PDB file of C-alpha atoms in Angstrom:
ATOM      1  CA  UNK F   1       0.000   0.000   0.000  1.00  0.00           C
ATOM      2  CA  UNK F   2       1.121   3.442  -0.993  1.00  0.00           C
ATOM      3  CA  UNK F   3       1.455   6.434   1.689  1.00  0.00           C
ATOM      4  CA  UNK F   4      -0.457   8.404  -0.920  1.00  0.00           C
ATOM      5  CA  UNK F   5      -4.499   7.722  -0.266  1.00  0.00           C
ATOM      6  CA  UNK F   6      -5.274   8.981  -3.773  1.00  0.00           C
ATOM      7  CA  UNK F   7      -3.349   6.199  -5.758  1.00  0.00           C
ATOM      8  CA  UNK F   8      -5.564   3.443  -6.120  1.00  0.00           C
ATOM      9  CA  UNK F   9      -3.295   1.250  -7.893  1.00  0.00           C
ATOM     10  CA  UNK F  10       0.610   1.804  -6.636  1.00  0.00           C
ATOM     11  CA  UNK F  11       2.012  -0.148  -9.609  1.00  0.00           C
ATOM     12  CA  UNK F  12       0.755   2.351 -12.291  1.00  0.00           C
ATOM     13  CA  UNK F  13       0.332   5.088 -10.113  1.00  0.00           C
ATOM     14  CA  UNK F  14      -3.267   5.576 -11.233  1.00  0.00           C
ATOM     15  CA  UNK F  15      -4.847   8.236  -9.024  1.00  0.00           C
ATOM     16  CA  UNK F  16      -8.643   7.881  -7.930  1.00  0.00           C
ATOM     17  CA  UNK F  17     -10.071  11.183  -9.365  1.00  0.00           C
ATOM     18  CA  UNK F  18      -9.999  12.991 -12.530  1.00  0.00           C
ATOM     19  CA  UNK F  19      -8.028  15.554 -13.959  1.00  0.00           C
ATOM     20  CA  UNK F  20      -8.708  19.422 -12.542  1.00  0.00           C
ATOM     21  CA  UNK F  21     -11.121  20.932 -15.236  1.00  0.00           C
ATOM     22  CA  UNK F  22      -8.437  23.607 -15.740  1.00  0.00           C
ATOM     23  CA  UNK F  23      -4.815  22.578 -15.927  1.00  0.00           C
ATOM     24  CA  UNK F  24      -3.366  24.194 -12.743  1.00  0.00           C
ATOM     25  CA  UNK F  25      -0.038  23.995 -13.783  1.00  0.00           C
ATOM     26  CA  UNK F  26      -0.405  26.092 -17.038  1.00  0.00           C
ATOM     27  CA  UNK F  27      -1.127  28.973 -14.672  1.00  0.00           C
ATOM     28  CA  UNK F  28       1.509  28.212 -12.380  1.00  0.00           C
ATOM     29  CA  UNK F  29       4.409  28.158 -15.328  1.00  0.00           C
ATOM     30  CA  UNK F  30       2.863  31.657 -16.248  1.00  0.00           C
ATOM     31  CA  UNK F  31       3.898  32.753 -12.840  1.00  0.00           C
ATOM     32  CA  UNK F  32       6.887  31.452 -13.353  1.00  0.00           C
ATOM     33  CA  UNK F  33       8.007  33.319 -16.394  1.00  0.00           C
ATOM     34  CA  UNK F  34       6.239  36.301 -14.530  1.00  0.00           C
ATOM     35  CA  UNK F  35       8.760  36.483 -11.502  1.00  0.00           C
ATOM     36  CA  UNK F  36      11.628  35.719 -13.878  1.00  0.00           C
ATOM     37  CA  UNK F  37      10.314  39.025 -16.411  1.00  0.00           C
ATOM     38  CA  UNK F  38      10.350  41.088 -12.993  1.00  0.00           C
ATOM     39  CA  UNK F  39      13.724  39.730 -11.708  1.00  0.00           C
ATOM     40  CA  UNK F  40      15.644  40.430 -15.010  1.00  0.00           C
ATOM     41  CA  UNK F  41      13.497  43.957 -14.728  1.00  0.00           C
ATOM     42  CA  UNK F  42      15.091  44.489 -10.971  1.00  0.00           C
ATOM     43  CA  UNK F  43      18.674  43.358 -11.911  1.00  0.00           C
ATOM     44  CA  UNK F  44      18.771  45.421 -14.787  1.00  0.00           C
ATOM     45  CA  UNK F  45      17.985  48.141 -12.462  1.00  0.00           C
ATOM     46  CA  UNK F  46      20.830  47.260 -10.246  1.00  0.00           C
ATOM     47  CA  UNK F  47      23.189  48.876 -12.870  1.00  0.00           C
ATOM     48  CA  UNK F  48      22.911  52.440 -11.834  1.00  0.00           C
ATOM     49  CA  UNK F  49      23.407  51.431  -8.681  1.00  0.00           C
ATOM     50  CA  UNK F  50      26.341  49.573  -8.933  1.00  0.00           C
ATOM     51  CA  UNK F  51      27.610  52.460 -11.086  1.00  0.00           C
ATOM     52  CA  UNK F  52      26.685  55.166  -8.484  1.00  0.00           C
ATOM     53  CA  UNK F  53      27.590  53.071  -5.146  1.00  0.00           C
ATOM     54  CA  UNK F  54      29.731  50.689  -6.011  1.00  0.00           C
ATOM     55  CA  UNK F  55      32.304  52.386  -7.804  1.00  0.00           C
ATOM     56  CA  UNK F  56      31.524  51.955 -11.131  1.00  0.00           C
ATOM     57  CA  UNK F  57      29.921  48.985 -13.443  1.00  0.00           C
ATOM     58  CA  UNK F  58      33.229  47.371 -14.686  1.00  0.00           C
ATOM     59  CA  UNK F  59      33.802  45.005 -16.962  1.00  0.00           C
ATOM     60  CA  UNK F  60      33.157  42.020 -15.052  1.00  0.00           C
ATOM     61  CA  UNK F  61      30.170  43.198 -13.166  1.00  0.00           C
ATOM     62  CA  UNK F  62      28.592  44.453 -16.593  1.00  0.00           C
ATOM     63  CA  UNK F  63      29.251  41.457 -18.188  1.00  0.00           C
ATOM     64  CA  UNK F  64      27.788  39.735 -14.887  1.00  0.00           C
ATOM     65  CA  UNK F  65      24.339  41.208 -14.433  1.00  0.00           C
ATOM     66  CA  UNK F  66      24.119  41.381 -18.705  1.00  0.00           C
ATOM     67  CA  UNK F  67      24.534  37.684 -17.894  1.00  0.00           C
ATOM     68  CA  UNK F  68      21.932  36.633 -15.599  1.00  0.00           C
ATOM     69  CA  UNK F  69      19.249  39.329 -17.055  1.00  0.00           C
ATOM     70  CA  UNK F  70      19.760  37.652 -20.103  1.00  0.00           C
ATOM     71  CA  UNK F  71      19.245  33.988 -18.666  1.00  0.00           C
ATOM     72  CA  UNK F  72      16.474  35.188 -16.682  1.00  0.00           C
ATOM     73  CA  UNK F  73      14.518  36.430 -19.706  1.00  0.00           C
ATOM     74  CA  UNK F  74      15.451  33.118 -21.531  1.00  0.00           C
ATOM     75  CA  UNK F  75      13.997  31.053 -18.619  1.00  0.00           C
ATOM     76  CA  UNK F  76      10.878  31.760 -18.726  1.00  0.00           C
ATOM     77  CA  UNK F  77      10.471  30.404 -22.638  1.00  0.00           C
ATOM     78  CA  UNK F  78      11.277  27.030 -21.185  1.00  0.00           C
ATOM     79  CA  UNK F  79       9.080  27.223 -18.405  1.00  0.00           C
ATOM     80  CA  UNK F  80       7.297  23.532 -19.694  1.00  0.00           C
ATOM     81  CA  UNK F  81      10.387  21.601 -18.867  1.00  0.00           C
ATOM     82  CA  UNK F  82      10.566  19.427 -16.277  1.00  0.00           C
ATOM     83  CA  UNK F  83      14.055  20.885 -14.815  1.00  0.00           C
ATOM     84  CA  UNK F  84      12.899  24.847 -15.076  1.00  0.00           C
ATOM     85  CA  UNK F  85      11.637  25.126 -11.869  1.00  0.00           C
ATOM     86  CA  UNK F  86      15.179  23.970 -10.697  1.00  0.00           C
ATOM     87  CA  UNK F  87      16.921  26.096 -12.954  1.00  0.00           C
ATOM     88  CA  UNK F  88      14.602  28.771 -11.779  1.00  0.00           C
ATOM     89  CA  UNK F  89      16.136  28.561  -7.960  1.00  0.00           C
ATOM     90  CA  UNK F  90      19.574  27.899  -9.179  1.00  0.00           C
ATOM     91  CA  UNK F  91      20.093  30.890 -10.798  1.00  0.00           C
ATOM     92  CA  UNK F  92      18.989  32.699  -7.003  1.00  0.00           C
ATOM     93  CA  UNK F  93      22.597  31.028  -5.959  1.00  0.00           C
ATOM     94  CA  UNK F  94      23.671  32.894  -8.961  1.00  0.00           C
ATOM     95  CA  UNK F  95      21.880  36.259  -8.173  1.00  0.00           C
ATOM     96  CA  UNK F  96      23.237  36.239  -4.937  1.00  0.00           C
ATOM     97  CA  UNK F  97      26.574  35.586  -5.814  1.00  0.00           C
ATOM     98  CA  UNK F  98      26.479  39.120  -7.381  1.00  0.00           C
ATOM     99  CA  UNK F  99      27.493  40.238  -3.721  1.00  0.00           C
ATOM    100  CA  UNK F 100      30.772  39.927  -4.868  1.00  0.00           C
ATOM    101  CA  UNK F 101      30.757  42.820  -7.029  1.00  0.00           C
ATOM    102  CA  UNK F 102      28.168  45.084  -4.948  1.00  0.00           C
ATOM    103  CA  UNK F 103      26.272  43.732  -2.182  1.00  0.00           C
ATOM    104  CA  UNK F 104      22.631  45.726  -3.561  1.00  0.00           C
ATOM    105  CA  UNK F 105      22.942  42.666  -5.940  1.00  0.00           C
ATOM    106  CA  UNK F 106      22.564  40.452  -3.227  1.00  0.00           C
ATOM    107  CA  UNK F 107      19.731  41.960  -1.519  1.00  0.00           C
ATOM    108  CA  UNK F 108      18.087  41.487  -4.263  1.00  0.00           C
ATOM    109  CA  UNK F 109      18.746  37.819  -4.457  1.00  0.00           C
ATOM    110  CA  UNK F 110      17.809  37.094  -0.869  1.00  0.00           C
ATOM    111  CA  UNK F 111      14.370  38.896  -1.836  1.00  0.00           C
ATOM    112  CA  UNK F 112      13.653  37.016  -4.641  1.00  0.00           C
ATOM    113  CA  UNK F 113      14.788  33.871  -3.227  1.00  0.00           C
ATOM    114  CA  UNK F 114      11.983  34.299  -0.843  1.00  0.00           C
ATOM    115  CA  UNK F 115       9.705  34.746  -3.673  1.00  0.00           C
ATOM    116  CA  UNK F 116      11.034  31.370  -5.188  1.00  0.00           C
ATOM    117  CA  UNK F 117      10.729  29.465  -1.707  1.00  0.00           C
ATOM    118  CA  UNK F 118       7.146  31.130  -1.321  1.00  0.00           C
ATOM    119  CA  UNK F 119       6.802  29.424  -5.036  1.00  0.00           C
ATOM    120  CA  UNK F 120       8.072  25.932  -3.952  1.00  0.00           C
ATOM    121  CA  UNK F 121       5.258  26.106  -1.331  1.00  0.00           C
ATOM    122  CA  UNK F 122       2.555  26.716  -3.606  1.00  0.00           C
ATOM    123  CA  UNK F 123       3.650  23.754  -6.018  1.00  0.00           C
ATOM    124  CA  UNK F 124       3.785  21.814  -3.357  1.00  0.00           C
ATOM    125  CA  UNK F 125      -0.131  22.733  -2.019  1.00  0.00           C
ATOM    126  CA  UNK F 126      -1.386  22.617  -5.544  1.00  0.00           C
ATOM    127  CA  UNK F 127      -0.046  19.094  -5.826  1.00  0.00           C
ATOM    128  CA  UNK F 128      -1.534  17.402  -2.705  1.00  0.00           C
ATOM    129  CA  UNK F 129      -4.972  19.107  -3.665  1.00  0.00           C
ATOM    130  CA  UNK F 130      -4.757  17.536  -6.957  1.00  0.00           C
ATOM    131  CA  UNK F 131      -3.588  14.273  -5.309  1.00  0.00           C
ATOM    132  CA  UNK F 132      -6.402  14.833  -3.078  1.00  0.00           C
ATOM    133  CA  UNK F 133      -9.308  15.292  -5.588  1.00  0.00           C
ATOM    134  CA  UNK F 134      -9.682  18.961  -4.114  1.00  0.00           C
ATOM    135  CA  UNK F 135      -9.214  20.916  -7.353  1.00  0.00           C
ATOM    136  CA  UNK F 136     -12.633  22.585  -9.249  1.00  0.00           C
ATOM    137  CA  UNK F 137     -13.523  20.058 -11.872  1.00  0.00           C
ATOM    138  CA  UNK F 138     -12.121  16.342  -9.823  1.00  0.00           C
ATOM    139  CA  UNK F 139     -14.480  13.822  -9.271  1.00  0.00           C
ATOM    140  CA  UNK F 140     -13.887  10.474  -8.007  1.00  0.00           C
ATOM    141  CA  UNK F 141     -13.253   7.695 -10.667  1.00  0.00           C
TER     142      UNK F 141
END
């Protein structure tokens, strides 16, 4: 017996209710893309500030954020995959390793990281109310 009380059969993993009428996860991969848009927005704005506070934008710090607001924006077109949502909180490690050219960079990071963990949550909840039949459109089998 499976720990999961909507499988019915464990061997083919066949749950006991049917699909949500709307597919929750289209919705959720818009978000995605969403959050990326506005962190590639936010890290492009960390330019001037870098250029104002921390010195100057050098080479390696342009060529840094250019970097990861260019990644960021190309995220979100493979939002579908299976491994985006990982790449999605692996580039926070990234974004936060910015700190080493001004620490603003970081902040900003830690901030969205939050969003990202908030994120994880809410996959996580929309998942055990699908498994659970507790989605608009599931009826039992």
């Amino acid at each position: 017996m499976t720990d999961n009380p909507a499988i019915d059969n464990p061997a083919t993993g066949e749950s006991r209710f049917t699909a949500p009428a709307a597919d929750p996860w289209k919705g959720f991969r818009g978000i995605n893309s969403a959050v990326l848009i506005l962190e590639a927005i936010v890290i492009g704005l960390t330019f001037p500030v870098v250029a104002t506070l921390g010195g100057g934008v050098t080479a390696a710090s342009g060529a840094y954020l250019g970097v990861v607001c260019l990644l960021l924006i190309l995220l979100c077109g493979v939002q579908s995959r299976p491994w985006a949502f990982s790449a999605n909180l692996g580039m926070q490690a990234a974004v936060i390793g910015g700190g080493l050219f001004h620490w603003s960079i970081a902040v900003v990071g830690v901030v969205f990281l939050c969003v990202w963990l908030y994120l994880v949550y809410l996959k996580r909840d929309v998942q055990r109310r699908i498994d659970r039949g507790m989605l608009p459109g599931q009826r039992p089998r």
